DNA sequence: TCTGGGGTCCTAGGACCC
DNA sequence: TCTGGGGTCCTAGGACCC
């Protein structure tokens, strides 16, 4: 039932082991072989070194919880610039062996090494090991590597042995890979689908893969049929070798402590998120067609409102009043809120901006200029953002220094 | 995993049209 | 004016990923 011709495709999945923690250890040798967690800035474990994992530390644990199971654990602040730099070096190394590389996330990627055996005079297994060892030597950290005939199988394979594992899975070995793996381990199959499948007594990846196509098509949606095919050795997913330059949506959210009822403060946070999201949109030359604001209560209930904009714009100051009306619809003084957020969608090209006949062109231009000027000074904030406690401001931002808030009336 | 922040894709169902 | 069938577009919400 599974493929028997060994390597119709040769796809690598390379996964950094406890990546953030390993990066910190690689630049600071005194941390090597110690229980280390990153996330000190938030007080919650983000990445956990293998020594700490062995002692029972899990993602999301607070430091007081960690102390109980791992008293000598070391807490490190995350350095995202450093993580990005090491990530880039990892992908540069992979690309130096093979041109078809997908940067799936900061710590994982795929490489299509099909056809490279002749060039290197090596088997696929040997090529995979060569890349793995180069990364580990040059970056002073470990990766786990899976080699198989589809992305889904390669990803499952890389998690078979960790850390620093190498797991090649050719056609005839697929069954061994899938046997005894819970369905939740399958990439793209989450807890909801796992619970659904359990009703049919489908518990392992092999159970799932041995289902008939009819069953999968009639009981599950399209992505699951694709996963089913991938696990049977039929390549469905291509590598995405182009780096991300486009977005369907951009979001900016924050959970704050302590939670609050204050309408003014919540509005200030929301404006902050709106500004951040729009700023990112502008750097990618987008104008925004729709803004969603949401509040999350202390009981984890969502209140969300979607606000379609009559004209796409890159400058939120122009739509402040519309946003406030939306905010008032979702805000209730009866709740305490823990999170605010903004998601902007319906993104369009800056060049395609339509200026409505009813919009004041001059006002638009003035706003644009204003943003250009203030943006250059890194202080593009609405006036009410001043309500947000200083320590909560994003690090790169400087305090607002006397730039007066201009209302739309004043500007036009 | 008692819960952070940033994304993507798919589907059902309503609105609208002929 | 009513009824019916069929197509397309859009959106809300769910599920999943790191």
Short mmCIF file of N, CA and C in Angstrom, two decimals, chain A residues 38-209:
data_model
loop_
_atom_site.label_atom_id
_atom_site.label_comp_id
_atom_site.label_asym_id
_atom_site.label_seq_id
_atom_site.Cartn_x
_atom_site.Cartn_y
_atom_site.Cartn_z
N UNK A 38 14.05 30.24 28.36
CA UNK A 38 13.95 31.64 27.93
C UNK A 38 12.54 32.13 28.24
N UNK A 39 12.40 33.44 28.25
CA UNK A 39 11.09 34.03 28.53
C UNK A 39 11.10 34.82 29.83
N UNK A 40 12.29 35.11 30.32
CA UNK A 40 12.40 35.84 31.59
C UNK A 40 11.60 37.14 31.57
N UNK A 41 11.55 37.79 30.38
CA UNK A 41 10.88 39.09 30.31
C UNK A 41 9.38 38.98 30.60
N UNK A 42 8.81 37.81 30.40
CA UNK A 42 7.37 37.66 30.66
C UNK A 42 7.09 36.80 31.89
N UNK A 43 8.11 36.16 32.40
CA UNK A 43 7.91 35.32 33.58
C UNK A 43 7.35 33.95 33.26
N UNK A 44 7.35 33.58 31.97
CA UNK A 44 6.80 32.30 31.53
C UNK A 44 7.83 31.63 30.63
N UNK A 45 7.94 30.30 30.74
CA UNK A 45 8.91 29.58 29.92
C UNK A 45 8.48 29.58 28.45
N UNK A 46 9.33 30.08 27.58
CA UNK A 46 9.06 30.08 26.14
C UNK A 46 9.76 28.90 25.49
N UNK A 47 11.06 28.78 25.71
CA UNK A 47 11.81 27.64 25.20
C UNK A 47 12.53 26.99 26.37
N UNK A 48 12.68 25.69 26.31
CA UNK A 48 13.20 24.92 27.44
C UNK A 48 14.33 24.03 26.96
N UNK A 49 15.49 24.16 27.58
CA UNK A 49 16.62 23.31 27.18
C UNK A 49 16.31 21.86 27.56
N UNK A 50 17.01 20.92 26.91
CA UNK A 50 16.68 19.52 27.12
C UNK A 50 16.92 19.06 28.55
N UNK A 51 17.92 19.63 29.18
CA UNK A 51 18.18 19.27 30.58
C UNK A 51 16.98 19.69 31.44
N UNK A 52 16.44 20.88 31.17
CA UNK A 52 15.27 21.35 31.93
C UNK A 52 14.03 20.52 31.59
N UNK A 53 13.90 20.14 30.32
CA UNK A 53 12.77 19.31 29.91
C UNK A 53 12.75 18.00 30.67
N UNK A 54 13.94 17.43 30.83
CA UNK A 54 14.03 16.14 31.53
C UNK A 54 13.53 16.25 32.96
N UNK A 55 13.69 17.43 33.54
CA UNK A 55 13.24 17.61 34.92
C UNK A 55 11.78 18.02 35.00
N UNK A 56 11.11 18.06 33.87
CA UNK A 56 9.66 18.25 33.90
C UNK A 56 9.18 19.65 33.58
N UNK A 57 10.07 20.54 33.14
CA UNK A 57 9.64 21.89 32.80
C UNK A 57 8.89 21.87 31.47
N UNK A 58 7.74 22.54 31.44
CA UNK A 58 6.91 22.56 30.23
C UNK A 58 6.70 24.00 29.78
N UNK A 59 6.37 24.13 28.51
CA UNK A 59 6.07 25.45 27.93
C UNK A 59 4.93 26.13 28.68
N UNK A 60 5.09 27.43 28.91
CA UNK A 60 4.01 28.18 29.53
C UNK A 60 4.04 28.16 31.05
N UNK A 61 4.91 27.35 31.64
CA UNK A 61 5.00 27.31 33.10
C UNK A 61 5.50 28.64 33.65
N UNK A 62 4.96 29.03 34.77
CA UNK A 62 5.49 30.22 35.44
C UNK A 62 6.75 29.83 36.21
N UNK A 63 7.52 30.85 36.56
CA UNK A 63 8.80 30.55 37.21
C UNK A 63 8.61 29.89 38.57
N UNK A 64 7.52 30.24 39.24
CA UNK A 64 7.32 29.60 40.55
C UNK A 64 6.99 28.11 40.38
N UNK A 65 6.30 27.78 39.29
CA UNK A 65 6.03 26.36 39.02
C UNK A 65 7.33 25.63 38.66
N UNK A 66 8.16 26.32 37.87
CA UNK A 66 9.41 25.70 37.44
C UNK A 66 10.30 25.39 38.66
N UNK A 67 10.31 26.34 39.58
CA UNK A 67 11.17 26.19 40.76
C UNK A 67 10.91 24.87 41.49
N UNK A 68 9.64 24.45 41.50
CA UNK A 68 9.28 23.24 42.21
C UNK A 68 9.91 21.99 41.61
N UNK A 69 9.89 21.90 40.26
CA UNK A 69 10.41 20.67 39.66
C UNK A 69 11.88 20.81 39.25
N UNK A 70 12.36 22.04 39.16
CA UNK A 70 13.72 22.25 38.65
C UNK A 70 14.35 23.45 39.34
N UNK A 71 14.78 23.24 40.62
CA UNK A 71 15.19 24.38 41.45
C UNK A 71 16.37 25.17 40.91
N UNK A 72 17.29 24.51 40.18
CA UNK A 72 18.47 25.25 39.72
C UNK A 72 18.33 25.76 38.29
N UNK A 73 17.08 25.88 37.83
CA UNK A 73 16.84 26.33 36.47
C UNK A 73 17.28 27.79 36.30
N UNK A 74 17.88 28.09 35.13
CA UNK A 74 18.34 29.44 34.85
C UNK A 74 17.37 30.14 33.90
N UNK A 75 17.03 31.36 34.22
CA UNK A 75 16.07 32.12 33.41
C UNK A 75 16.81 33.15 32.57
N UNK A 76 16.50 33.16 31.27
CA UNK A 76 17.19 34.05 30.34
C UNK A 76 16.17 34.90 29.61
N UNK A 77 16.55 36.14 29.35
CA UNK A 77 15.69 36.98 28.52
C UNK A 77 15.83 36.60 27.06
N UNK A 78 14.71 36.61 26.35
CA UNK A 78 14.74 36.30 24.92
C UNK A 78 15.42 37.44 24.16
N UNK A 79 16.21 37.08 23.19
CA UNK A 79 16.86 38.08 22.33
C UNK A 79 16.47 37.76 20.89
N UNK A 80 15.35 38.33 20.47
CA UNK A 80 14.79 37.94 19.18
C UNK A 80 15.67 38.34 17.99
N UNK A 81 16.45 39.41 18.15
CA UNK A 81 17.36 39.78 17.07
C UNK A 81 18.42 38.70 16.90
N UNK A 82 18.89 38.19 18.02
CA UNK A 82 19.89 37.12 17.96
C UNK A 82 19.28 35.85 17.36
N UNK A 83 18.06 35.51 17.76
CA UNK A 83 17.40 34.32 17.20
C UNK A 83 17.28 34.44 15.69
N UNK A 84 16.89 35.62 15.22
CA UNK A 84 16.74 35.82 13.77
C UNK A 84 18.08 35.68 13.05
N UNK A 85 19.12 36.21 13.69
CA UNK A 85 20.44 36.15 13.07
C UNK A 85 20.91 34.70 12.93
N UNK A 86 20.76 33.92 14.00
CA UNK A 86 21.19 32.52 13.96
C UNK A 86 20.32 31.74 12.97
N UNK A 87 19.03 32.07 12.95
CA UNK A 87 18.13 31.43 11.99
C UNK A 87 18.60 31.69 10.57
N UNK A 88 18.95 32.93 10.29
CA UNK A 88 19.40 33.27 8.94
C UNK A 88 20.67 32.50 8.59
N UNK A 89 21.56 32.37 9.55
CA UNK A 89 22.79 31.62 9.28
C UNK A 89 22.49 30.15 9.03
N UNK A 90 21.52 29.61 9.76
CA UNK A 90 21.15 28.21 9.54
C UNK A 90 20.64 28.02 8.10
N UNK A 91 19.77 28.92 7.66
CA UNK A 91 19.23 28.77 6.31
C UNK A 91 20.29 29.04 5.24
N UNK A 92 21.22 29.93 5.54
CA UNK A 92 22.32 30.16 4.59
C UNK A 92 23.13 28.87 4.41
N UNK A 93 23.36 28.17 5.50
CA UNK A 93 24.11 26.92 5.42
C UNK A 93 23.35 25.90 4.56
N UNK A 94 22.05 25.76 4.83
CA UNK A 94 21.26 24.79 4.06
C UNK A 94 21.30 25.17 2.58
N UNK A 95 21.15 26.45 2.30
CA UNK A 95 21.14 26.90 0.89
C UNK A 95 22.49 26.71 0.22
N UNK A 96 23.55 26.66 1.00
CA UNK A 96 24.86 26.46 0.38
C UNK A 96 24.99 25.03 -0.16
N UNK A 97 24.10 24.13 0.28
CA UNK A 97 24.11 22.76 -0.25
C UNK A 97 23.04 22.51 -1.28
N UNK A 98 21.98 23.30 -1.23
CA UNK A 98 20.79 22.95 -1.97
C UNK A 98 19.95 24.20 -2.22
N UNK A 99 19.54 24.43 -3.46
CA UNK A 99 18.83 25.69 -3.75
C UNK A 99 17.36 25.71 -3.35
N UNK A 100 16.76 24.55 -3.15
CA UNK A 100 15.32 24.52 -2.89
C UNK A 100 15.04 24.42 -1.41
N UNK A 101 14.89 25.57 -0.78
CA UNK A 101 14.76 25.62 0.68
C UNK A 101 13.54 26.44 1.06
N UNK A 102 12.78 25.92 1.99
CA UNK A 102 11.64 26.66 2.52
C UNK A 102 11.92 27.03 3.96
N UNK A 103 11.82 28.32 4.27
CA UNK A 103 11.96 28.77 5.66
C UNK A 103 10.58 28.71 6.28
N UNK A 104 10.28 27.59 6.89
CA UNK A 104 8.92 27.42 7.39
C UNK A 104 8.66 28.28 8.62
N UNK A 105 9.63 28.35 9.51
CA UNK A 105 9.51 29.25 10.67
C UNK A 105 10.93 29.58 11.10
N UNK A 106 11.04 30.30 12.19
CA UNK A 106 12.38 30.75 12.60
C UNK A 106 13.30 29.56 12.88
N UNK A 107 12.75 28.44 13.32
CA UNK A 107 13.61 27.33 13.71
C UNK A 107 13.39 26.05 12.90
N UNK A 108 12.58 26.09 11.85
CA UNK A 108 12.39 24.89 11.02
C UNK A 108 12.37 25.24 9.55
N UNK A 109 12.86 24.29 8.76
CA UNK A 109 12.79 24.48 7.33
C UNK A 109 12.76 23.16 6.59
N UNK A 110 12.41 23.25 5.32
CA UNK A 110 12.43 22.09 4.45
C UNK A 110 13.46 22.32 3.34
N UNK A 111 14.04 21.23 2.85
CA UNK A 111 14.93 21.32 1.70
C UNK A 111 14.63 20.15 0.78
N UNK A 112 14.56 20.43 -0.50
CA UNK A 112 14.33 19.37 -1.48
C UNK A 112 15.68 19.00 -2.09
N UNK A 113 16.19 17.84 -1.69
CA UNK A 113 17.54 17.47 -2.14
C UNK A 113 17.50 16.45 -3.28
N UNK A 114 16.34 16.25 -3.85
CA UNK A 114 16.22 15.31 -4.97
C UNK A 114 17.18 15.71 -6.10
N UNK A 115 17.87 14.74 -6.63
CA UNK A 115 18.75 14.99 -7.77
C UNK A 115 20.16 15.42 -7.40
N UNK A 116 20.46 15.49 -6.11
CA UNK A 116 21.79 15.97 -5.71
C UNK A 116 22.79 14.84 -5.47
N UNK A 117 22.33 13.60 -5.57
CA UNK A 117 23.24 12.48 -5.27
C UNK A 117 24.44 12.46 -6.20
N UNK A 118 24.18 12.71 -7.48
CA UNK A 118 25.26 12.65 -8.46
C UNK A 118 26.31 13.72 -8.18
N UNK A 119 25.80 14.91 -7.88
CA UNK A 119 26.70 16.04 -7.66
C UNK A 119 27.62 15.80 -6.46
N UNK A 120 27.08 15.23 -5.39
CA UNK A 120 27.88 15.05 -4.18
C UNK A 120 28.50 13.66 -4.11
N UNK A 121 28.16 12.78 -5.04
CA UNK A 121 28.60 11.38 -4.97
C UNK A 121 28.27 10.78 -3.62
N UNK A 122 27.07 11.10 -3.17
CA UNK A 122 26.66 10.59 -1.86
C UNK A 122 25.19 10.19 -1.92
N UNK A 123 24.79 9.34 -1.00
CA UNK A 123 23.37 8.96 -0.88
C UNK A 123 22.60 10.12 -0.25
N UNK A 124 21.28 10.06 -0.33
CA UNK A 124 20.47 11.10 0.31
C UNK A 124 20.71 11.15 1.82
N UNK A 125 20.87 9.98 2.40
CA UNK A 125 21.12 9.94 3.84
C UNK A 125 22.43 10.66 4.18
N UNK A 126 23.43 10.42 3.34
CA UNK A 126 24.73 11.05 3.60
C UNK A 126 24.67 12.56 3.38
N UNK A 127 23.92 12.98 2.38
CA UNK A 127 23.77 14.42 2.15
C UNK A 127 23.08 15.08 3.34
N UNK A 128 22.02 14.42 3.81
CA UNK A 128 21.29 14.97 4.96
C UNK A 128 22.21 15.11 6.17
N UNK A 129 23.01 14.08 6.40
CA UNK A 129 23.92 14.13 7.56
C UNK A 129 24.99 15.20 7.40
N UNK A 130 25.42 15.38 6.16
CA UNK A 130 26.44 16.41 5.89
C UNK A 130 25.89 17.79 6.24
N UNK A 131 24.66 18.06 5.83
CA UNK A 131 24.05 19.36 6.14
C UNK A 131 23.86 19.50 7.64
N UNK A 132 23.34 18.45 8.24
CA UNK A 132 23.09 18.47 9.70
C UNK A 132 24.38 18.76 10.47
N UNK A 133 25.44 18.05 10.10
CA UNK A 133 26.69 18.22 10.85
C UNK A 133 27.30 19.60 10.65
N UNK A 134 27.14 20.13 9.45
CA UNK A 134 27.67 21.47 9.21
C UNK A 134 26.95 22.51 10.08
N UNK A 135 25.63 22.40 10.12
CA UNK A 135 24.87 23.34 10.97
C UNK A 135 25.33 23.22 12.42
N UNK A 136 25.44 22.00 12.88
CA UNK A 136 25.75 21.79 14.30
C UNK A 136 27.15 22.29 14.64
N UNK A 137 28.09 22.08 13.72
CA UNK A 137 29.46 22.52 13.98
C UNK A 137 29.57 24.04 13.92
N UNK A 138 28.99 24.62 12.86
CA UNK A 138 29.18 26.06 12.68
C UNK A 138 28.37 26.90 13.64
N UNK A 139 27.23 26.39 14.05
CA UNK A 139 26.37 27.22 14.92
C UNK A 139 26.42 26.79 16.38
N UNK A 140 27.10 25.70 16.65
CA UNK A 140 27.25 25.27 18.04
C UNK A 140 25.91 25.00 18.70
N UNK A 141 25.02 24.38 17.94
CA UNK A 141 23.75 23.92 18.51
C UNK A 141 23.29 22.71 17.71
N UNK A 142 22.24 22.04 18.15
CA UNK A 142 21.85 20.81 17.46
C UNK A 142 20.51 20.98 16.74
N UNK A 143 20.35 20.19 15.67
CA UNK A 143 19.08 20.13 14.94
C UNK A 143 18.70 18.67 14.78
N UNK A 144 17.38 18.45 14.64
CA UNK A 144 16.91 17.10 14.32
C UNK A 144 16.41 17.09 12.90
N UNK A 145 16.72 16.02 12.19
CA UNK A 145 16.48 15.99 10.75
C UNK A 145 15.67 14.76 10.37
N UNK A 146 14.65 15.00 9.56
CA UNK A 146 13.90 13.90 8.97
C UNK A 146 14.06 13.92 7.47
N UNK A 147 14.16 12.75 6.88
CA UNK A 147 14.28 12.63 5.42
C UNK A 147 13.21 11.66 4.96
N UNK A 148 12.35 12.13 4.02
CA UNK A 148 11.35 11.21 3.50
C UNK A 148 10.85 11.70 2.14
N UNK A 149 9.72 11.18 1.72
CA UNK A 149 9.27 11.43 0.34
C UNK A 149 8.22 12.54 0.24
N UNK A 150 7.71 13.00 1.38
CA UNK A 150 6.80 14.15 1.37
C UNK A 150 7.13 15.04 2.57
N UNK A 151 6.61 16.26 2.55
CA UNK A 151 6.85 17.18 3.66
C UNK A 151 6.26 16.64 4.97
N UNK A 152 5.04 16.13 4.89
CA UNK A 152 4.39 15.65 6.13
C UNK A 152 5.18 14.51 6.75
N UNK A 153 5.67 13.58 5.91
CA UNK A 153 6.44 12.46 6.43
C UNK A 153 7.79 12.92 6.96
N UNK A 154 8.42 13.87 6.27
CA UNK A 154 9.72 14.37 6.72
C UNK A 154 9.57 15.06 8.08
N UNK A 155 8.47 15.80 8.23
CA UNK A 155 8.26 16.51 9.50
C UNK A 155 8.01 15.54 10.64
N UNK A 156 7.25 14.52 10.36
CA UNK A 156 7.02 13.50 11.39
C UNK A 156 8.32 12.77 11.70
N UNK A 157 9.11 12.54 10.67
CA UNK A 157 10.38 11.82 10.86
C UNK A 157 11.35 12.62 11.73
N UNK A 158 11.41 13.93 11.53
CA UNK A 158 12.39 14.72 12.29
C UNK A 158 12.05 14.71 13.78
N UNK A 159 10.78 14.50 14.11
CA UNK A 159 10.42 14.48 15.53
C UNK A 159 10.53 13.08 16.13
N UNK A 160 10.99 12.12 15.33
CA UNK A 160 11.05 10.73 15.79
C UNK A 160 12.13 10.54 16.85
N UNK A 161 13.28 11.17 16.58
CA UNK A 161 14.38 11.12 17.57
C UNK A 161 14.83 12.54 17.81
N UNK A 162 14.87 12.93 19.03
CA UNK A 162 15.30 14.26 19.40
C UNK A 162 16.03 14.18 20.72
N UNK A 163 16.97 15.04 21.00
CA UNK A 163 17.54 16.03 20.10
C UNK A 163 18.64 15.43 19.22
N UNK A 164 19.05 16.20 18.25
CA UNK A 164 20.14 15.84 17.34
C UNK A 164 19.91 14.50 16.66
N UNK A 165 18.62 14.20 16.36
CA UNK A 165 18.34 12.93 15.71
C UNK A 165 18.38 13.04 14.18
N UNK A 166 18.57 11.89 13.57
CA UNK A 166 18.42 11.82 12.11
C UNK A 166 17.58 10.59 11.78
N UNK A 167 16.47 10.80 11.09
CA UNK A 167 15.55 9.71 10.81
C UNK A 167 15.17 9.69 9.34
N UNK A 168 15.82 8.83 8.57
CA UNK A 168 15.42 8.67 7.16
C UNK A 168 14.29 7.66 7.05
N UNK A 169 13.27 8.01 6.28
CA UNK A 169 12.12 7.11 6.13
C UNK A 169 11.81 6.94 4.65
N UNK A 170 12.28 5.83 4.09
CA UNK A 170 11.94 5.56 2.70
C UNK A 170 10.62 4.82 2.65
N UNK A 171 10.09 4.65 1.42
CA UNK A 171 8.76 4.09 1.25
C UNK A 171 8.45 2.90 2.11
N UNK A 172 9.32 1.93 2.12
CA UNK A 172 8.97 0.69 2.83
C UNK A 172 9.00 0.85 4.34
N UNK A 173 9.51 1.97 4.82
CA UNK A 173 9.58 2.17 6.28
C UNK A 173 8.49 3.09 6.82
N UNK A 174 7.65 3.59 5.92
CA UNK A 174 6.62 4.54 6.35
C UNK A 174 5.77 3.96 7.47
N UNK A 175 5.43 2.69 7.31
CA UNK A 175 4.57 2.05 8.30
C UNK A 175 5.17 2.11 9.70
N UNK A 176 6.48 1.90 9.80
CA UNK A 176 7.13 1.94 11.12
C UNK A 176 7.08 3.34 11.72
N UNK A 177 7.18 4.35 10.83
CA UNK A 177 7.13 5.73 11.32
C UNK A 177 5.75 6.05 11.90
N UNK A 178 4.71 5.53 11.25
CA UNK A 178 3.33 5.91 11.62
C UNK A 178 2.79 5.10 12.79
N UNK A 179 3.34 3.89 12.93
CA UNK A 179 2.86 2.99 13.97
C UNK A 179 3.14 3.61 15.34
N UNK A 180 2.20 3.52 16.24
CA UNK A 180 2.38 4.00 17.62
C UNK A 180 2.54 5.51 17.75
N UNK A 181 2.34 6.27 16.65
CA UNK A 181 2.33 7.72 16.80
C UNK A 181 0.90 8.18 16.96
N UNK A 182 0.58 8.90 18.02
CA UNK A 182 -0.79 9.39 18.16
C UNK A 182 -1.16 10.33 17.01
N UNK A 183 -2.42 10.32 16.61
CA UNK A 183 -2.83 11.16 15.48
C UNK A 183 -2.51 12.63 15.71
N UNK A 184 -2.51 13.08 16.97
CA UNK A 184 -2.22 14.50 17.22
C UNK A 184 -0.81 14.89 16.80
N UNK A 185 0.07 13.90 16.66
CA UNK A 185 1.43 14.20 16.23
C UNK A 185 1.51 14.56 14.74
N UNK A 186 0.44 14.28 14.02
CA UNK A 186 0.45 14.58 12.59
C UNK A 186 0.33 16.08 12.39
N UNK A 187 1.16 16.60 11.54
CA UNK A 187 1.18 18.03 11.21
C UNK A 187 -0.14 18.42 10.56
N UNK A 188 -0.88 19.32 11.19
CA UNK A 188 -2.15 19.78 10.61
C UNK A 188 -3.36 19.11 11.23
N UNK A 189 -3.11 18.17 12.09
CA UNK A 189 -4.22 17.47 12.73
C UNK A 189 -4.19 17.80 14.22
N UNK A 190 -5.12 18.61 14.66
CA UNK A 190 -5.08 19.11 16.03
C UNK A 190 -5.98 18.35 16.97
N UNK A 191 -6.15 18.87 18.17
CA UNK A 191 -6.92 18.17 19.20
C UNK A 191 -8.38 17.94 18.82
N UNK A 192 -8.97 18.88 18.10
CA UNK A 192 -10.38 18.72 17.73
C UNK A 192 -10.59 17.55 16.79
N UNK A 193 -9.77 17.49 15.77
CA UNK A 193 -9.91 16.40 14.81
C UNK A 193 -9.52 15.08 15.45
N UNK A 194 -8.54 15.12 16.33
CA UNK A 194 -8.14 13.89 17.02
C UNK A 194 -9.30 13.34 17.85
N UNK A 195 -10.01 14.24 18.54
CA UNK A 195 -11.15 13.80 19.35
C UNK A 195 -12.25 13.24 18.45
N UNK A 196 -12.45 13.86 17.32
CA UNK A 196 -13.46 13.38 16.37
C UNK A 196 -13.11 11.98 15.86
N UNK A 197 -11.83 11.80 15.51
CA UNK A 197 -11.41 10.52 14.98
C UNK A 197 -11.46 9.40 16.02
N UNK A 198 -11.28 9.79 17.26
CA UNK A 198 -11.30 8.80 18.34
C UNK A 198 -12.66 8.08 18.40
N UNK A 199 -13.71 8.79 18.01
CA UNK A 199 -15.04 8.16 17.98
C UNK A 199 -15.07 6.96 17.03
N UNK A 200 -14.20 7.00 16.05
CA UNK A 200 -14.15 5.89 15.09
C UNK A 200 -13.02 4.93 15.43
N UNK A 201 -12.49 5.09 16.65
CA UNK A 201 -11.40 4.24 17.12
C UNK A 201 -10.12 4.41 16.30
N UNK A 202 -9.93 5.63 15.81
CA UNK A 202 -8.70 5.93 15.07
C UNK A 202 -7.77 6.69 16.00
N UNK A 203 -6.72 6.04 16.42
CA UNK A 203 -5.87 6.63 17.46
C UNK A 203 -4.45 6.90 16.98
N UNK A 204 -3.93 6.12 16.08
CA UNK A 204 -2.55 6.33 15.65
C UNK A 204 -2.52 6.88 14.23
N UNK A 205 -1.36 7.42 13.90
CA UNK A 205 -1.16 7.94 12.55
C UNK A 205 -1.35 6.82 11.53
N UNK A 206 -0.98 5.62 11.92
CA UNK A 206 -1.17 4.50 10.98
C UNK A 206 -2.66 4.20 10.79
N UNK A 207 -3.42 4.20 11.89
CA UNK A 207 -4.87 4.02 11.76
C UNK A 207 -5.43 5.01 10.75
N UNK A 208 -5.04 6.26 10.91
CA UNK A 208 -5.56 7.32 10.04
C UNK A 208 -5.18 7.07 8.58
N UNK A 209 -3.92 6.68 8.39
CA UNK A 209 -3.42 6.52 7.03
C UNK A 209 -4.03 5.30 6.33
#
